[in-house]
PDB file of C-alpha atoms and ligand atoms in Angstrom:
ATOM      1  CA  MET W   1      -5.146  49.869 -45.915  1.00  0.00           C
ATOM      2  CA  ALA W   2      -5.908  47.160 -48.095  1.00  0.00           C
ATOM      3  CA  ASN W   3      -2.322  45.718 -48.274  1.00  0.00           C
ATOM      4  CA  GLU W   4      -1.810  45.656 -44.540  1.00  0.00           C
ATOM      5  CA  LYS W   5      -1.855  42.109 -42.780  1.00  0.00           C
ATOM      6  CA  MET W   6      -1.286  41.210 -38.851  1.00  0.00           C
ATOM      7  CA  ILE W   7       2.281  40.208 -38.231  1.00  0.00           C
ATOM      8  CA  LYS W   8       3.391  38.719 -34.910  1.00  0.00           C
ATOM      9  CA  LEU W   9       6.848  39.557 -33.644  1.00  0.00           C
ATOM     10  CA  LYS W  10       9.036  38.007 -30.680  1.00  0.00           C
ATOM     11  CA  VAL W  11      10.717  40.972 -29.787  1.00  0.00           C
ATOM     12  CA  ASN W  12      13.065  40.893 -26.283  1.00  0.00           C
ATOM     13  CA  GLY W  13      11.049  37.637 -25.329  1.00  0.00           C
ATOM     14  CA  ALA W  14       7.600  39.007 -25.664  1.00  0.00           C
ATOM     15  CA  VAL W  15       4.956  38.477 -28.590  1.00  0.00           C
ATOM     16  CA  HIS W  16       3.517  41.688 -30.420  1.00  0.00           C
ATOM     17  CA  SER W  17       0.972  42.008 -33.148  1.00  0.00           C
ATOM     18  CA  VAL W  18       1.233  44.615 -35.597  1.00  0.00           C
ATOM     19  CA  THR W  19      -0.906  45.184 -38.451  1.00  0.00           C
ATOM     20  CA  THR W  20       0.959  46.726 -41.195  1.00  0.00           C
ATOM     21  CA  ASP W  21       2.490  46.841 -44.807  1.00  0.00           C
ATOM     22  CA  PRO W  22       4.129  43.499 -44.764  1.00  0.00           C
ATOM     23  CA  GLU W  23       6.976  44.857 -46.759  1.00  0.00           C
ATOM     24  CA  ARG W  24       7.680  47.884 -44.296  1.00  0.00           C
ATOM     25  CA  LYS W  25      11.154  47.933 -42.927  1.00  0.00           C
ATOM     26  CA  LEU W  26      11.728  46.227 -39.246  1.00  0.00           C
ATOM     27  CA  LEU W  27      13.111  49.398 -37.862  1.00  0.00           C
ATOM     28  CA  TYR W  28      10.150  51.603 -38.451  1.00  0.00           C
ATOM     29  CA  VAL W  29       7.831  48.956 -36.702  1.00  0.00           C
ATOM     30  CA  LEU W  30      10.263  48.886 -33.971  1.00  0.00           C
ATOM     31  CA  ARG W  31      10.835  52.452 -33.366  1.00  0.00           C
ATOM     32  CA  ASP W  32       7.309  53.661 -34.462  1.00  0.00           C
ATOM     33  CA  ASP W  33       4.733  50.822 -33.174  1.00  0.00           C
ATOM     34  CA  LEU W  34       6.463  49.303 -30.477  1.00  0.00           C
ATOM     35  CA  ASP W  35       8.469  52.308 -29.021  1.00  0.00           C
ATOM     36  CA  LEU W  36      11.557  50.694 -29.098  1.00  0.00           C
ATOM     37  CA  THR W  37      13.625  53.992 -30.162  1.00  0.00           C
ATOM     38  CA  GLY W  38      17.077  52.575 -28.956  1.00  0.00           C
ATOM     39  CA  THR W  39      17.709  51.021 -32.552  1.00  0.00           C
ATOM     40  CA  HIS W  40      18.709  54.215 -34.612  1.00  0.00           C
ATOM     41  CA  TYR W  41      18.075  55.224 -38.190  1.00  0.00           C
ATOM     42  CA  GLY W  42      21.629  56.065 -39.794  1.00  0.00           C
ATOM     43  CA  CYS W  43      21.678  55.853 -43.282  1.00  0.00           C
ATOM     44  CA  GLY W  44      18.349  53.698 -44.030  1.00  0.00           C
ATOM     45  CA  GLU W  45      20.587  51.704 -46.604  1.00  0.00           C
ATOM     46  CA  GLY W  46      22.422  49.134 -44.859  1.00  0.00           C
ATOM     47  CA  GLN W  47      25.694  50.909 -44.798  1.00  0.00           C
ATOM     48  CA  CYS W  48      26.140  52.331 -41.417  1.00  0.00           C
ATOM     49  CA  GLY W  49      25.068  49.601 -38.687  1.00  0.00           C
ATOM     50  CA  ALA W  50      23.229  52.069 -36.280  1.00  0.00           C
ATOM     51  CA  CYS W  51      19.580  49.952 -36.869  1.00  0.00           C
ATOM     52  CA  THR W  52      21.655  46.690 -35.735  1.00  0.00           C
ATOM     53  CA  VAL W  53      19.239  44.536 -33.821  1.00  0.00           C
ATOM     54  CA  LEU W  54      20.001  40.636 -33.469  1.00  0.00           C
ATOM     55  CA  LEU W  55      17.617  38.320 -35.165  1.00  0.00           C
ATOM     56  CA  ASP W  56      18.106  34.563 -33.608  1.00  0.00           C
ATOM     57  CA  GLY W  57      21.356  35.858 -32.213  1.00  0.00           C
ATOM     58  CA  ARG W  58      22.648  37.502 -35.697  1.00  0.00           C
ATOM     59  CA  PRO W  59      23.744  40.894 -36.208  1.00  0.00           C
ATOM     60  CA  THR W  60      21.132  42.205 -38.639  1.00  0.00           C
ATOM     61  CA  ARG W  61      20.453  45.612 -40.380  1.00  0.00           C
ATOM     62  CA  SER W  62      16.792  46.354 -39.163  1.00  0.00           C
ATOM     63  CA  CYS W  63      16.263  48.943 -42.041  1.00  0.00           C
ATOM     64  CA  LEU W  64      16.697  46.666 -44.908  1.00  0.00           C
ATOM     65  CA  VAL W  65      14.429  43.780 -43.458  1.00  0.00           C
ATOM     66  CA  PRO W  66      10.870  43.745 -44.361  1.00  0.00           C
ATOM     67  CA  VAL W  67       8.991  43.007 -40.943  1.00  0.00           C
ATOM     68  CA  SER W  68       6.711  40.054 -42.809  1.00  0.00           C
ATOM     69  CA  ALA W  69      10.281  38.263 -42.969  1.00  0.00           C
ATOM     70  CA  VAL W  70      11.260  38.186 -39.225  1.00  0.00           C
ATOM     71  CA  GLU W  71       7.778  36.956 -38.489  1.00  0.00           C
ATOM     72  CA  GLY W  72       8.450  33.793 -35.781  1.00  0.00           C
ATOM     73  CA  ALA W  73      12.403  35.004 -35.330  1.00  0.00           C
ATOM     74  CA  GLN W  74      13.704  36.174 -31.966  1.00  0.00           C
ATOM     75  CA  ILE W  75      14.223  39.615 -32.306  1.00  0.00           C
ATOM     76  CA  THR W  76      16.477  41.333 -29.778  1.00  0.00           C
ATOM     77  CA  THR W  77      17.178  45.013 -29.378  1.00  0.00           C
ATOM     78  CA  ILE W  78      19.270  47.062 -27.068  1.00  0.00           C
ATOM     79  CA  GLU W  79      16.302  47.249 -25.024  1.00  0.00           C
ATOM     80  CA  GLY W  80      16.502  43.429 -24.723  1.00  0.00           C
ATOM     81  CA  ILE W  81      19.904  42.920 -23.287  1.00  0.00           C
ATOM     82  CA  GLU W  82      19.746  43.589 -19.569  1.00  0.00           C
ATOM     83  CA  LYS W  83      18.836  41.100 -17.209  1.00  0.00           C
ATOM     84  CA  SER W  84      16.739  42.053 -13.918  1.00  0.00           C
ATOM     85  CA  GLY W  85      18.039  45.619 -14.245  1.00  0.00           C
ATOM     86  CA  ALA W  86      21.673  44.437 -14.403  1.00  0.00           C
ATOM     87  CA  LEU W  87      23.370  45.776 -17.898  1.00  0.00           C
ATOM     88  CA  HIS W  88      24.668  43.296 -19.806  1.00  0.00           C
ATOM     89  CA  PRO W  89      28.841  42.855 -19.870  1.00  0.00           C
ATOM     90  CA  VAL W  90      29.099  44.719 -23.114  1.00  0.00           C
ATOM     91  CA  GLN W  91      27.099  47.653 -21.890  1.00  0.00           C
ATOM     92  CA  GLN W  92      28.861  48.070 -18.529  1.00  0.00           C
ATOM     93  CA  ALA W  93      32.165  47.807 -20.489  1.00  0.00           C
ATOM     94  CA  PHE W  94      31.221  50.548 -22.976  1.00  0.00           C
ATOM     95  CA  LEU W  95      30.279  52.583 -19.939  1.00  0.00           C
ATOM     96  CA  ASP W  96      33.340  51.933 -18.040  1.00  0.00           C
ATOM     97  CA  GLU W  97      35.401  52.746 -21.220  1.00  0.00           C
ATOM     98  CA  ASP W  98      33.789  55.518 -21.977  1.00  0.00           C
ATOM     99  CA  ALA W  99      33.219  54.318 -25.505  1.00  0.00           C
ATOM    100  CA  MET W 100      30.732  56.976 -26.745  1.00  0.00           C
ATOM    101  CA  GLN W 101      30.607  60.340 -27.897  1.00  0.00           C
ATOM    102  CA  CYS W 102      27.406  61.203 -29.158  1.00  0.00           C
ATOM    103  CA  GLY W 103      26.086  57.917 -28.794  1.00  0.00           C
ATOM    104  CA  TYR W 104      24.407  57.606 -32.251  1.00  0.00           C
ATOM    105  CA  CYS W 105      25.905  54.313 -33.169  1.00  0.00           C
ATOM    106  CA  THR W 106      26.119  52.879 -29.654  1.00  0.00           C
ATOM    107  CA  SER W 107      23.284  50.730 -29.479  1.00  0.00           C
ATOM    108  CA  GLY W 108      24.194  48.991 -32.826  1.00  0.00           C
ATOM    109  CA  MET W 109      28.047  48.558 -31.671  1.00  0.00           C
ATOM    110  CA  ILE W 110      26.779  46.983 -28.506  1.00  0.00           C
ATOM    111  CA  LEU W 111      24.726  44.578 -30.230  1.00  0.00           C
ATOM    112  CA  ALA W 112      27.210  43.806 -32.876  1.00  0.00           C
ATOM    113  CA  ALA W 113      30.099  43.057 -30.285  1.00  0.00           C
ATOM    114  CA  VAL W 114      27.419  40.821 -28.102  1.00  0.00           C
ATOM    115  CA  ALA W 115      26.885  38.744 -31.224  1.00  0.00           C
ATOM    116  CA  LEU W 116      30.627  39.088 -31.653  1.00  0.00           C
ATOM    117  CA  LEU W 117      31.493  37.554 -28.193  1.00  0.00           C
ATOM    118  CA  ARG W 118      28.740  34.827 -28.081  1.00  0.00           C
ATOM    119  CA  ARG W 119      30.794  33.493 -30.919  1.00  0.00           C
ATOM    120  CA  THR W 120      34.239  34.362 -30.148  1.00  0.00           C
ATOM    121  CA  PRO W 121      34.502  35.087 -26.616  1.00  0.00           C
ATOM    122  CA  HIS W 122      38.150  36.242 -26.360  1.00  0.00           C
ATOM    123  CA  PRO W 123      38.542  37.843 -29.793  1.00  0.00           C
ATOM    124  CA  THR W 124      42.052  39.584 -31.075  1.00  0.00           C
ATOM    125  CA  GLU W 125      41.966  43.214 -31.901  1.00  0.00           C
ATOM    126  CA  ASP W 126      42.193  42.141 -35.484  1.00  0.00           C
ATOM    127  CA  GLN W 127      38.965  39.784 -35.186  1.00  0.00           C
ATOM    128  CA  ILE W 128      37.200  42.902 -33.439  1.00  0.00           C
ATOM    129  CA  GLN W 129      38.117  45.306 -36.323  1.00  0.00           C
ATOM    130  CA  GLN W 130      37.175  42.746 -38.933  1.00  0.00           C
ATOM    131  CA  ARG W 131      33.751  41.639 -37.455  1.00  0.00           C
ATOM    132  CA  MET W 132      32.652  45.090 -36.301  1.00  0.00           C
ATOM    133  CA  GLN W 133      34.066  47.186 -39.395  1.00  0.00           C
ATOM    134  CA  GLY W 134      30.393  47.647 -40.779  1.00  0.00           C
ATOM    135  CA  ASN W 135      29.378  49.581 -37.973  1.00  0.00           C
ATOM    136  CA  VAL W 136      30.207  53.172 -38.396  1.00  0.00           C
ATOM    137  CA  CYS W 137      30.996  55.474 -35.737  1.00  0.00           C
ATOM    138  CA  ARG W 138      30.643  59.436 -36.787  1.00  0.00           C
ATOM    139  CA  CYS W 139      32.629  60.590 -33.705  1.00  0.00           C
ATOM    140  CA  GLY W 140      35.609  58.188 -34.271  1.00  0.00           C
ATOM    141  CA  THR W 141      35.541  56.548 -31.009  1.00  0.00           C
ATOM    142  CA  TYR W 142      36.621  53.538 -32.392  1.00  0.00           C
ATOM    143  CA  ARG W 143      39.874  52.909 -29.961  1.00  0.00           C
ATOM    144  CA  ARG W 144      37.636  53.090 -27.227  1.00  0.00           C
ATOM    145  CA  ILE W 145      35.013  50.860 -28.574  1.00  0.00           C
ATOM    146  CA  ILE W 146      37.983  48.168 -28.987  1.00  0.00           C
ATOM    147  CA  ARG W 147      38.878  48.557 -25.504  1.00  0.00           C
ATOM    148  CA  ALA W 148      35.459  48.337 -24.195  1.00  0.00           C
ATOM    149  CA  VAL W 149      34.816  44.770 -26.384  1.00  0.00           C
ATOM    150  CA  GLN W 150      37.984  43.627 -24.940  1.00  0.00           C
ATOM    151  CA  LYS W 151      36.895  44.508 -21.387  1.00  0.00           C
ATOM    152  CA  ALA W 152      33.590  42.941 -22.161  1.00  0.00           C
ATOM    153  CA  ALA W 153      35.572  39.629 -23.052  1.00  0.00           C
ATOM    154  CA  THR W 154      36.929  39.807 -19.314  1.00  0.00           C
ATOM    155  CA  ILE W 155      33.763  40.777 -17.463  1.00  0.00           C
ATOM    156  CA  SER W 156      31.912  37.731 -19.563  1.00  0.00           C
ATOM    157  CA  ALA W 157      34.614  35.300 -18.827  1.00  0.00           C
ATOM    158  CA  VAL W 158      34.278  35.980 -15.009  1.00  0.00           C
ATOM    159  CA  LYS W 159      30.426  35.873 -15.304  1.00  0.00           C
ATOM    160  CA  GLY W 160      30.524  32.412 -17.483  1.00  0.00           C
ATOM    161  CA  GLY W 161      29.865  33.808 -21.138  1.00  0.00           C
ATOM    162  CA  ALA W 162      28.302  36.722 -22.692  1.00  0.00           C
ATOM    163  CA  LYS W 163      24.590  35.475 -22.732  1.00  0.00           C
TER     164      LYS W 163
HETATM  165  S1  FES I   1      20.343  52.652 -40.665  1.00  0.00           S
HETATM  166 FE1  FES I   1      20.633  50.895 -41.097  1.00  0.00          FE
HETATM  167  S2  FES I   1      22.467  50.284 -41.822  1.00  0.00           S
HETATM  168 FE2  FES I   1      22.194  52.565 -41.250  1.00  0.00          FE
HETATM  169  S1  FES I   2      29.703  57.956 -30.722  1.00  0.00           S
HETATM  170 FE1  FES I   2      29.014  59.280 -32.207  1.00  0.00          FE
HETATM  171  S2  FES I   2      28.420  58.168 -33.898  1.00  0.00           S
HETATM  172 FE2  FES I   2      29.889  57.013 -32.316  1.00  0.00          FE
END
């Protein structure tokens, strides 16, 4: 189409070239063009956090960001946080604490928690609630999510930090 442009995206350490409308939202490019379907569509309006990815380490609503705005940024999705087949400490803690029911919010919750623990390795319960309040869980598993983030902080401390 006439208004399409070739855009280079750095996702999970790999460079991808996509030809698309520059105003198209990152969420749709990740899911539909790059097949990274772990990033979920919830509200499409920046209200739920299901579409959270990390942009240069910052949790970001991918449903709101035009793909042209993130050219050159390091984009991390849920598929990109395990290392050499080992789950990230936050992923492991979510499993250990059974911090999911339907799982729809989980990838966004995990990425929000990864960003939180990088900035604040030993968060209080209040800090976890505050920093993750923009991520909505329709199943109401908040208590277990908080326990999982606390457990991830412990696992990360043993492993030398949440990377
Ligand atoms: S789908 Fe992006 S915030 Fe809800
Ligand atoms: S586990 Fe169902 S929305 Fe959170």
